[in-house]
XYZ file of C-alpha atoms in Angstrom:
654
model
C -10.286 -25.501 6.701
C -12.338 -22.370 6.132
C -9.160 -20.532 5.203
C -9.269 -22.136 1.724
C -12.691 -20.747 0.678
C -11.859 -17.448 2.392
C -8.641 -17.192 0.378
C -10.480 -18.145 -2.816
C -13.007 -15.355 -2.229
C -10.205 -12.857 -1.584
C -8.494 -13.796 -4.836
C -11.761 -13.738 -6.790
C -12.392 -10.218 -5.508
C -8.887 -9.038 -6.358
C -8.621 -10.698 -9.786
C -11.997 -9.480 -11.056
C -11.450 -5.886 -9.955
C -7.919 -5.975 -11.365
C -9.366 -6.968 -14.729
C -11.768 -4.003 -14.495
C -8.900 -1.620 -13.711
C -6.896 -2.916 -16.728
C -3.374 -2.381 -15.327
C -0.876 -1.724 -18.137
C 1.942 -3.832 -16.649
C 2.285 -7.192 -14.925
C 3.906 -5.465 -11.925
C 0.852 -3.237 -11.557
C -1.462 -6.263 -11.865
C 0.356 -8.099 -9.065
C 0.226 -5.039 -6.844
C -3.448 -4.549 -7.669
C -4.389 -8.021 -6.413
C -2.210 -7.517 -3.326
C -3.722 -4.120 -2.472
C -7.313 -5.158 -3.131
C -6.953 -8.309 -1.020
C -5.350 -6.317 1.789
C -8.145 -3.737 1.638
C -10.779 -6.485 1.571
C -9.542 -7.921 4.879
C -9.347 -4.466 6.454
C -12.875 -3.554 5.389
C -14.349 -6.868 6.521
C -12.481 -6.528 9.814
C -13.843 -3.025 10.380
C -17.420 -4.117 9.700
C -17.084 -7.182 11.929
C -15.531 -5.103 14.683
C -18.374 -2.587 14.540
C -20.780 -5.486 15.138
C -18.575 -6.847 17.975
C -18.222 -9.989 15.842
C -14.542 -9.772 14.968
C -14.017 -13.412 16.033
C -16.890 -14.742 13.912
C -15.452 -16.797 11.032
C -18.807 -17.180 9.315
C -19.407 -13.444 9.277
C -15.989 -12.988 7.659
C -16.863 -15.617 5.038
C -20.243 -13.982 4.382
C -18.717 -10.529 3.965
C -15.946 -11.860 1.725
C -18.659 -13.521 -0.363
C -20.613 -10.261 -0.634
C -17.503 -8.371 -1.738
C -16.549 -11.086 -4.237
C -20.081 -11.010 -5.663
C -19.928 -7.210 -5.913
C -16.595 -7.452 -7.744
C -18.076 -10.027 -10.142
C -21.089 -7.757 -10.768
C -18.813 -4.768 -11.477
C -16.755 -6.955 -13.796
C -19.894 -8.026 -15.688
C -21.155 -4.445 -15.933
C -17.747 -3.420 -17.325
C -18.113 -5.775 -20.264
C -16.348 -8.816 -18.804
C -12.794 -7.622 -19.489
C -10.325 -10.478 -19.913
C -9.127 -11.943 -16.619
C -5.999 -13.078 -18.454
C -5.073 -9.752 -20.044
C -3.464 -8.102 -16.969
C -0.987 -10.968 -16.771
C -0.092 -11.014 -20.470
C 2.639 -9.118 -22.230
C 2.282 -7.196 -25.505
C 2.570 -10.507 -27.372
C -0.317 -12.013 -25.418
C 1.895 -14.482 -23.558
C 1.557 -14.895 -19.809
C 5.049 -16.389 -19.580
C 7.541 -14.146 -21.403
C 9.409 -15.669 -24.292
C 13.181 -15.614 -24.546
C 13.851 -16.963 -21.054
C 16.469 -19.422 -22.337
C 18.302 -16.675 -24.189
C 18.115 -14.526 -21.068
C 19.737 -17.295 -19.034
C 22.678 -17.385 -21.406
C 23.050 -13.625 -21.518
C 22.496 -12.831 -17.844
C 23.576 -15.876 -15.795
C 24.470 -13.643 -12.841
C 20.897 -12.364 -12.637
C 19.519 -15.899 -12.751
C 21.878 -16.901 -9.958
C 20.722 -13.908 -7.931
C 17.094 -14.835 -8.569
C 17.710 -18.441 -7.512
C 19.399 -17.242 -4.323
C 16.507 -14.930 -3.486
C 14.034 -17.751 -4.176
C 15.893 -20.055 -1.789
C 15.965 -17.279 0.829
C 12.193 -16.851 0.628
C 11.650 -20.606 0.903
C 13.898 -20.808 3.944
C 12.094 -17.845 5.506
C 8.811 -19.701 4.974
C 10.252 -22.709 6.827
C 11.282 -20.468 9.731
C 7.789 -18.981 9.821
C 6.305 -22.463 10.100
C 8.769 -23.640 12.745
C 9.367 -20.579 14.951
C 6.537 -18.705 16.703
C 6.787 -14.890 16.863
C 9.440 -14.085 19.459
C 10.629 -10.499 19.359
C 9.604 -8.209 22.205
C 7.200 -6.055 20.174
C 5.383 -9.192 19.041
C 5.094 -10.675 22.525
C 4.074 -7.415 24.167
C 1.871 -5.798 21.530
C 1.311 -7.254 18.064
C 0.430 -10.817 19.042
C -1.077 -9.976 22.418
C -3.659 -7.733 20.789
C -4.655 -10.593 18.452
C -5.273 -12.818 21.473
C -7.473 -10.171 23.058
C -9.330 -9.508 19.794
C -10.207 -13.198 19.528
C -11.495 -13.147 23.114
C -13.458 -9.898 22.971
C -14.738 -10.058 19.396
C -13.496 -6.515 18.789
C -10.476 -4.254 19.019
C -12.300 -1.557 20.944
C -10.279 -0.613 24.071
C -10.038 -3.043 26.974
C -8.267 -2.860 30.329
C -4.521 -3.124 29.739
C -1.261 -1.635 30.993
C 0.062 -1.427 27.420
C -1.616 1.523 25.780
C -0.180 0.623 22.367
C -2.223 -2.596 22.313
C -5.399 -0.522 22.057
C -4.233 2.545 20.113
C -1.885 1.409 17.324
C -3.266 1.293 13.755
C -4.826 -2.087 13.011
C -4.559 -2.693 9.254
C -1.505 -4.949 9.350
C -2.615 -6.799 12.504
C -5.987 -7.488 10.866
C -4.127 -9.449 8.167
C -2.388 -11.544 10.852
C -5.632 -11.857 12.779
C -7.265 -13.206 9.611
C -4.789 -16.117 9.464
C -5.215 -16.839 13.183
C -9.011 -16.680 12.937
C -9.262 -19.173 10.096
C -6.438 -21.501 11.137
C -7.202 -21.377 14.836
C -3.508 -20.938 15.642
C -0.585 -18.531 15.343
C 1.309 -20.868 13.012
C 1.592 -18.584 9.974
C 0.894 -15.065 11.260
C 4.335 -13.920 10.080
C 3.357 -14.796 6.492
C 1.869 -11.304 6.191
C 5.312 -9.667 6.372
C 6.708 -12.409 4.112
C 4.071 -11.583 1.494
C 4.887 -7.913 1.989
C 8.490 -8.651 1.040
C 7.323 -10.557 -2.042
C 5.060 -7.682 -3.068
C 8.003 -5.289 -2.753
C 9.606 -7.012 -5.758
C 7.072 -5.806 -8.387
C 6.978 -2.378 -6.694
C 10.763 -1.938 -6.959
C 10.807 -3.514 -10.420
C 8.064 -1.184 -11.624
C 9.805 1.915 -10.281
C 13.020 0.902 -12.041
C 11.121 0.466 -15.311
C 9.599 3.937 -14.935
C 13.119 5.298 -14.449
C 13.994 3.876 -17.857
C 15.564 0.556 -16.872
C 15.299 -2.522 -19.057
C 13.736 -5.734 -17.731
C 17.105 -7.245 -16.706
C 18.133 -3.985 -15.064
C 14.862 -3.696 -13.145
C 15.032 -7.348 -12.097
C 18.548 -6.830 -10.753
C 17.485 -3.910 -8.564
C 14.363 -5.636 -7.211
C 16.251 -8.826 -6.360
C 19.105 -6.985 -4.628
C 16.502 -5.390 -2.342
C 15.522 -8.850 -1.075
C 19.073 -9.628 0.079
C 19.299 -6.751 2.569
C 19.463 -7.932 6.216
C 16.556 -5.763 7.411
C 14.305 -7.098 4.640
C 15.230 -10.739 5.304
C 14.852 -10.472 9.070
C 11.618 -8.493 8.974
C 10.040 -11.017 6.577
C 9.749 -13.566 9.399
C 8.325 -11.243 12.074
C 4.919 -9.866 13.036
C 6.112 -6.267 12.940
C 4.560 -4.023 10.305
C 7.538 -2.218 8.775
C 7.864 -4.349 5.643
C 4.186 -4.151 4.806
C 4.142 -0.387 5.400
C 7.185 0.006 3.166
C 5.656 -2.051 0.381
C 2.395 -0.110 0.521
C 4.342 3.147 0.198
C 6.544 1.882 -2.639
C 3.453 0.563 -4.442
C 1.760 3.937 -3.958
C 4.675 5.793 -5.550
C 4.991 3.375 -8.465
C 1.269 3.369 -9.259
C 1.083 7.166 -8.909
C 3.779 7.776 -11.502
C 2.536 4.937 -13.709
C -0.879 6.590 -13.681
C 0.628 10.005 -14.433
C 2.880 8.773 -17.237
C 0.181 6.589 -18.834
C -2.750 8.905 -18.029
C -4.353 5.853 -16.394
C -7.128 6.627 -13.910
C -7.243 3.080 -12.567
C -3.624 3.216 -11.445
C -4.158 6.584 -9.771
C -7.083 5.116 -7.824
C -4.969 2.115 -6.797
C -2.172 4.452 -5.710
C -4.633 6.347 -3.540
C -5.798 3.038 -2.062
C -2.195 2.113 -1.206
C -1.706 5.476 0.515
C -4.869 5.149 2.606
C -3.999 1.586 3.593
C -0.441 2.584 4.457
C -1.427 5.383 6.823
C -3.747 2.938 8.567
C -0.862 0.471 8.878
C 1.966 2.416 10.556
C 2.230 5.923 11.988
C 5.785 6.501 10.728
C 4.329 6.938 7.239
C 3.115 10.329 8.473
C 6.797 11.333 8.369
C 6.715 10.751 4.605
C 3.717 12.974 3.901
C 5.612 16.320 3.848
C 8.059 14.870 1.330
C 5.160 13.479 -0.689
C 3.573 16.934 -0.803
C 6.867 18.401 -2.063
C 7.134 15.615 -4.660
C 3.644 16.439 -5.920
C 4.742 20.072 -6.187
C 7.712 18.990 -8.323
C 5.362 17.046 -10.600
C 3.263 20.165 -11.080
C 6.363 22.245 -11.827
C 7.846 19.747 -14.299
C 4.631 18.516 -15.915
C 2.490 21.635 -15.728
C -1.286 21.915 -15.685
C -1.733 18.712 -17.682
C -0.945 16.709 -14.529
C -3.372 18.629 -12.308
C -6.494 16.592 -13.079
C -4.647 13.322 -12.569
C -3.209 14.522 -9.270
C -6.684 15.562 -8.130
C -7.986 12.079 -8.987
C -5.136 10.534 -7.005
C -5.606 12.853 -4.012
C -9.365 12.269 -3.843
C -8.788 8.516 -4.117
C -6.300 8.694 -1.265
C -8.703 10.633 0.946
C -11.552 8.225 0.157
C -9.334 5.208 0.848
C -8.140 6.692 4.123
C -11.720 7.292 5.257
C -12.765 3.779 4.236
C -9.785 1.619 5.217
C -7.332 3.853 7.053
C -9.032 6.125 9.543
C -11.027 3.641 11.651
C -8.538 3.279 14.506
C -7.809 6.997 14.604
C -11.542 7.615 15.034
C -11.726 4.999 17.791
C -8.851 6.739 19.571
C -10.471 10.151 19.189
C -13.742 8.890 20.637
C -12.137 7.069 23.569
C -9.109 9.216 24.369
C -9.770 12.600 22.812
C -6.795 12.286 20.445
C -6.444 10.310 17.170
C -3.169 8.757 18.356
C -4.369 7.781 21.842
C -4.063 9.324 25.315
C -2.108 12.579 25.297
C 0.356 11.225 27.856
C 1.198 8.337 25.536
C 1.564 10.659 22.554
C 3.834 12.966 24.543
C 6.027 9.997 25.498
C 6.789 9.524 21.811
C 7.972 13.110 21.438
C 9.110 13.772 25.036
C 7.592 17.231 24.911
C 9.595 18.532 21.957
C 11.137 21.978 22.437
C 13.166 24.142 20.120
C 16.351 23.006 21.857
C 15.513 19.291 21.680
C 14.650 19.602 17.990
C 17.947 21.370 17.362
C 19.875 18.685 19.262
C 18.072 15.920 17.395
C 19.012 17.450 14.067
C 22.534 18.241 15.206
C 23.327 14.681 16.288
C 20.792 12.174 14.997
C 21.039 12.832 11.277
C 24.713 11.943 11.588
C 24.021 8.936 13.823
C 21.469 7.476 11.427
C 23.686 7.971 8.383
C 26.556 6.408 10.337
C 24.445 3.347 11.129
C 23.474 2.999 7.470
C 27.124 2.283 6.647
C 26.616 -1.294 7.690
C 29.003 -4.250 7.221
C 26.390 -6.707 8.568
C 26.370 -9.942 6.614
C 30.018 -9.867 5.575
C 31.917 -12.933 6.826
C 34.066 -12.570 9.914
C 36.765 -11.439 10.475
C 36.066 -9.029 7.588
C 32.839 -7.803 9.195
C 34.536 -7.282 12.569
C 37.453 -5.394 11.061
C 35.028 -3.264 9.013
C 32.989 -2.302 12.084
C 36.147 -1.416 14.010
C 37.652 0.574 11.147
C 34.405 2.490 10.619
C 34.161 3.313 14.308
C 37.785 4.254 14.916
C 38.127 6.442 11.824
C 34.860 8.202 12.572
C 35.779 8.697 16.229
C 39.107 10.252 15.260
C 37.365 12.656 12.882
C 34.576 13.729 15.279
C 37.052 14.174 18.128
C 39.225 16.358 15.935
C 36.168 18.440 15.058
C 35.047 18.578 18.717
C 31.699 17.113 17.680
C 30.337 15.183 20.726
C 28.257 12.680 18.783
C 28.757 10.031 21.495
C 27.357 12.285 24.204
C 24.002 11.701 25.912
C 22.421 14.571 23.989
C 19.366 13.602 21.893
C 19.521 9.961 23.007
C 16.482 8.023 24.221
C 16.794 7.364 27.977
C 18.323 3.962 28.645
C 20.501 3.919 25.521
C 23.946 5.188 24.594
C 25.313 5.950 21.154
C 28.707 4.255 20.791
C 30.613 4.455 17.519
C 32.310 1.122 18.233
C 29.264 -0.831 19.340
C 28.364 -3.769 17.100
C 24.751 -4.860 17.452
C 23.655 -8.468 17.137
C 21.993 -9.565 13.916
C 18.336 -9.313 14.852
C 15.215 -7.773 13.315
C 14.851 -4.825 15.694
C 18.375 -3.427 15.235
C 18.990 -4.513 11.624
C 20.050 -2.203 8.821
C 20.742 -2.995 5.189
C 24.223 -4.426 4.859
C 27.198 -3.097 2.883
C 25.435 -2.659 -0.474
C 23.298 0.230 0.773
C 26.360 2.430 1.317
C 28.368 0.987 -1.570
C 25.641 1.083 -4.233
C 22.304 2.597 -3.252
C 23.395 5.876 -1.686
C 25.865 6.779 -4.492
C 23.281 5.753 -7.110
C 20.632 7.857 -5.385
C 22.842 10.951 -5.517
C 23.959 10.361 -9.097
C 20.475 9.602 -10.415
C 19.109 12.649 -8.589
C 21.702 14.767 -10.392
C 20.613 13.226 -13.693
C 17.002 13.820 -12.777
C 17.621 17.518 -12.195
C 19.289 17.830 -15.599
C 16.472 15.914 -17.306
C 13.694 17.510 -15.238
C 12.580 14.013 -14.261
C 9.921 14.255 -11.518
C 10.281 10.617 -10.405
C 14.002 10.859 -9.677
C 13.401 14.131 -7.867
C 10.525 12.616 -5.875
C 12.613 9.668 -4.694
C 15.373 11.952 -3.445
C 12.949 14.386 -1.790
C 11.129 11.563 0.011
C 14.368 9.963 1.197
C 15.971 13.194 2.391
C 12.900 14.630 4.107
C 12.198 11.346 5.880
C 15.744 11.282 7.261
C 15.400 14.843 8.556
C 11.891 14.445 9.986
C 12.620 11.091 11.600
C 15.784 12.470 13.219
C 13.999 15.602 14.396
C 10.743 14.196 15.752
C 11.695 10.859 17.265
C 12.228 11.178 21.048
C 15.992 10.745 20.710
C 18.299 8.230 19.089
C 17.909 4.518 19.775
C 19.406 1.537 17.949
C 16.084 0.316 16.548
C 15.288 2.859 13.842
C 16.786 1.077 10.855
C 13.507 -0.659 9.990
C 11.699 2.684 9.831
C 13.706 3.447 6.687
C 12.323 0.474 4.756
C 9.947 2.660 2.658
C 12.711 4.985 1.456
C 15.120 2.095 0.865
C 12.496 0.347 -1.262
C 11.994 3.395 -3.479
C 15.729 4.178 -3.673
C 16.991 0.709 -4.641
C 15.645 1.008 -8.236
C 18.363 3.628 -8.807
C 20.995 0.848 -8.919
C 19.325 -0.806 -11.921
C 21.701 0.878 -14.333
C 24.653 -1.201 -13.146
C 23.353 -3.882 -15.481
C 25.043 -3.095 -18.764
C 26.704 -5.194 -21.459
C 30.458 -5.506 -21.438
C 33.077 -7.460 -19.487
C 33.821 -4.722 -16.954
C 30.159 -4.290 -16.080
C 29.726 -8.061 -15.936
C 32.650 -8.331 -13.500
C 31.089 -5.652 -11.306
C 27.702 -7.390 -11.384
C 29.173 -10.765 -10.462
C 30.943 -9.119 -7.523
C 27.704 -7.456 -6.392
C 25.760 -10.715 -6.729
C 28.417 -12.558 -4.734
C 28.314 -9.942 -1.955
C 24.507 -9.874 -1.951
C 24.125 -13.653 -1.654
C 26.879 -13.849 0.968
C 25.140 -11.176 3.030
C 21.788 -12.945 2.679
C 23.212 -16.314 3.732
C 25.088 -14.836 6.707
C 21.984 -12.956 7.808
C 20.193 -16.286 8.236
C 23.215 -17.906 9.894
C 23.821 -15.040 12.333
C 20.201 -14.276 13.240
C 20.181 -14.341 17.041
C 16.385 -14.301 17.135
C 16.107 -17.510 15.104
C 19.431 -19.407 15.405
C 19.720 -22.124 12.756
C 23.275 -23.329 13.458
C 25.238 -24.207 16.589
C 24.384 -26.207 19.679
C 21.112 -24.432 20.495
C 19.018 -23.980 17.377
C 15.347 -23.615 16.618
C 15.407 -27.189 15.295
C 15.850 -28.627 18.798
C 14.011 -26.088 20.981
C 10.599 -26.272 22.579
C 7.944 -23.727 21.654
C 8.443 -21.775 24.900
C 12.215 -21.757 24.416
C 11.773 -20.291 20.942
C 9.232 -17.725 22.112
C 11.568 -16.472 24.834
C 14.820 -16.431 22.873
C 14.848 -12.645 23.056
C 13.164 -12.313 26.459
C 14.815 -14.883 28.725
C 13.253 -13.424 31.868
C 9.872 -14.815 30.755
C 11.048 -18.392 30.093
C 10.768 -19.728 33.635
C 7.439 -18.061 34.475
C 5.820 -19.251 31.241
C 6.967 -22.829 31.750
C 5.674 -22.734 35.323
C 2.280 -21.411 34.220
C 2.045 -23.963 31.410
C 2.694 -26.760 33.894
C -0.212 -25.912 36.230
C -2.789 -23.926 34.220
C -4.881 -25.857 31.640
C -4.690 -24.636 28.043
C -8.397 -23.710 28.009
C -8.583 -22.023 31.431
C -9.463 -18.405 32.212
C -6.386 -16.768 33.678
C -6.364 -13.512 35.607
C -3.108 -11.568 35.339
C -1.947 -8.958 37.803
C 1.588 -7.778 37.121
C 3.658 -4.976 38.600
C 6.913 -5.445 36.663
C 8.143 -6.478 33.214
C 6.016 -9.123 31.539
C 4.888 -10.285 28.091
C 1.384 -11.650 27.563
C 1.276 -13.357 24.175
C 2.802 -16.729 25.238
C 0.114 -17.063 27.927
C -2.648 -17.376 25.290
C -1.202 -20.597 23.874
C -0.606 -21.607 20.254
C -4.362 -21.991 19.564
C -5.253 -18.879 21.619
C -7.355 -21.212 23.756
C -6.473 -19.725 27.150
C -8.629 -16.766 28.166
C -6.588 -13.919 29.646
C -8.064 -11.192 31.863
C -6.040 -8.178 32.981
C -6.698 -7.440 36.665
C -6.464 -3.684 36.564
C -6.167 -1.898 38.892
C -4.222 -4.522 40.896
C -6.456 -3.990 43.948
C -9.179 -5.882 42.063
C -7.252 -9.069 42.800
C -8.811 -8.915 46.269
C -12.377 -8.549 44.957
C -13.727 -12.104 45.011
C -17.069 -11.153 43.460
C -15.386 -9.392 40.526
C -12.975 -12.286 39.950
C -15.858 -14.760 39.791
C -17.905 -12.476 37.531
C -15.027 -12.606 35.027
C -14.941 -16.405 35.181
C -11.349 -16.332 36.426
C -10.157 -19.818 37.404
C -6.501 -19.041 38.091
C -4.670 -15.889 39.061
C -1.080 -15.163 38.134
C 0.593 -12.544 40.273
C 3.886 -10.950 39.372
C 4.919 -8.764 42.275
C 8.232 -7.126 41.537
C 10.605 -5.802 44.191
C 9.444 -2.705 46.005
C 6.327 -2.258 43.897
C 2.911 -2.042 45.551
C 2.062 -5.212 47.492
C -1.031 -6.871 46.022
C -3.328 -8.622 48.485
C -4.701 -11.954 47.294
C -7.819 -13.262 49.161
C -7.375 -16.375 51.294
C -9.773 -18.383 49.125
C -7.081 -18.260 46.437
C -4.201 -20.546 47.362
C -0.741 -20.626 45.741
C -0.123 -23.731 43.637
C 3.205 -22.767 42.033
C 5.771 -20.005 42.357
C 9.030 -18.899 40.785
C 10.973 -15.800 41.765
C 8.412 -12.967 41.839
C 5.721 -14.978 40.007
C 2.994 -16.955 41.793
C 0.035 -18.928 40.438
C -3.126 -19.108 42.565
C -6.184 -21.306 42.290
C -9.481 -21.364 44.187
C -9.285 -23.367 47.418
C -12.638 -25.024 46.663
C -13.307 -25.819 43.008
C-alpha cells in the first residue's frame, strides 16, 4: 500500500510549508495544505512525464520525498515555526471553545452541519461502490488515465478523441495519482469530493472577510454543499468542482492577503490561480472579470495596495509557469496552438462572427438565467408544478414580447431550448436548486449595492466576476446546450457567502433560517434519491448492479459490447480497437487498468499484420457502423464473438 507513505509525504510537505507561511486563519491553513498538496502532485507528475516515467510509483515516491525534505529544510531555516499554530485560534486552542453554547443558540446550524456531514459520507459510499459512469468520464477523463498508465506519459498518442491529448492535466493528475498507487479506479472520484470539502473553508473565509460572524459564515458555507450541482459533481471525475474551489480559494486568499498585508497569503492566492488555469479552460472566462476586480481594488484602496497586487500577480505568473502551463506548451509544440489543433479549437467557437456573438448575447444570457431558476430537489408534485409554472409564465411573457428564445438561434447543433423541458437529475445537466434564485441572487444584488455605498472592493469583485462570467460564457460558447450549469460553480462558490447575513438573532430570523435549512436538506436528500446516474432507490439500483451495468447507466449502447468483450478477452490482454461509430474506451481497460488498449488509427492499419504484431496486439475489436468505411480484417484474424456492429477477432494460430 504505497499510497499510505505517499499520502504521508504529501501531508508533511503541505503542513511544514503551511507553518512557514503562517496563515492568519484556520480556513487559510486548510486551503494552504490543500493547495500545496495539489501542486505537489502536479509538479511530480510533470517531472515524471518529462522522463516518460509517469507510471513509475517509485519515482513518484522519491520525488515526494525530495519535496517533503525540501519543505522540512525550509521550515528549519525559517526558525521551526509551530506546526500547531496555524490550526489554533487566538486563545491557542485547536478546538474552539463554546461549542456546547453554540449548539443551544444555533440548533438549526448544527442540524444543517449534521445533514451536510451525512451527505458527504453517503457520497463517499457512492464513490466506493459506483465506478465513474458519465459520458465525459468514459470518453475522456478516465480513458486518458488508462493510456497514461500504459504509455508512461501524457504526451500525444494516436486517438480519435483530440480532447484526451489536449485538455489541461492538473485535475486528472490527482485522479491518476490514486489509480497509480491503488492499482485501480476505485477512488478516483475522491478528488472532486475533496474539492467540495475544500470549498467549505473557501466560502467560509470569504463570508468572514465580508464581515460575517462565525455562525453566519458557517451557514453560508454549509448551504453551498446542499446545492444539486455540488452534490452530484462530488462523485464524478469531471473537474468543475476542483476548478471552482481553486478559484474561490484564490479570491479568498487574495483579499485576506490584501486586508492583512500578508505576503504568504498573496503567494498562495497566486498558486491557486496558476493551478486553476492548468485545471480547466473555462477559468479563462473569469480572467477579464478578475482584471476589472483588481482595478476596483486599486481605485478603492489606492497606491497602498499596488505592491501587494504586484506580489500576487508575480506569484500567479510563476505558479502558472511551474504548475499550470505544461499542457499548453505540449499543445503548442505538437499542434501549433496552446489549446490543441486549430480545427478542434474552432469547433468550440464555431468560427465566431459578429452576428453569432450578437445572437449568443441576445438569447443565451436569458436562457442561462432562466435555467438558474431551478426547482430541482423539491419533492414532487411541487417540483413538477414549479417547472411547469416557470415555463408557462415565461413562455407567455416572451411570446407577448415577440422574443423567440425557443428558436434555433444560438443553440448548439443537436439541441433545442424548450422552456417546458425538465431535465433528469444528473451531474451534466444539474444546476443549483431553488435556493440559488430565492437567496443567492437577491443577496448578491443587495450586497453589491451595499458594497458600492461602502466602497467595499470584495463585494464589488464578487459581482463583477459573476456578471462578466455570465456574459462571456454566453457570448463565447458555441451556442446554448443544457450542460453549462456546472461551468458556473466558481461564481456560485464566491457568491454564496453573500447569504451569510440571514443568520441574525430574533424569532423572525430564526423562523426564516429553519425554513431555509429544511429546504436545503430536502433538496440535498432528493438529489441523492433522484440521481439517474447513480440510482439508490427503486428496482434497479447501484446496490444490485454489476460493474458494467453501473458503468453504462448513462451510455446503454455500450453495455452489450462491453459485456461481450469481457466474456472473450482476458483482463491482461493487449486489445486493438478500430471503431467507426460511437464508442467509449474507459470500460475496456478494466478496474485495475490491466488490459492494454491500442487505437488502430487509421483504420486501414487493421489489415497490416506486421504492424499489429509489432504492437503486441492479441485481439482486435472492430466496430463498423452503418455506411461508414468498410474495414478489411486479414484472414489470419478470425471472429470469436459479435454483437450488432461489434466483432471481436483473435489470431487463427496462437
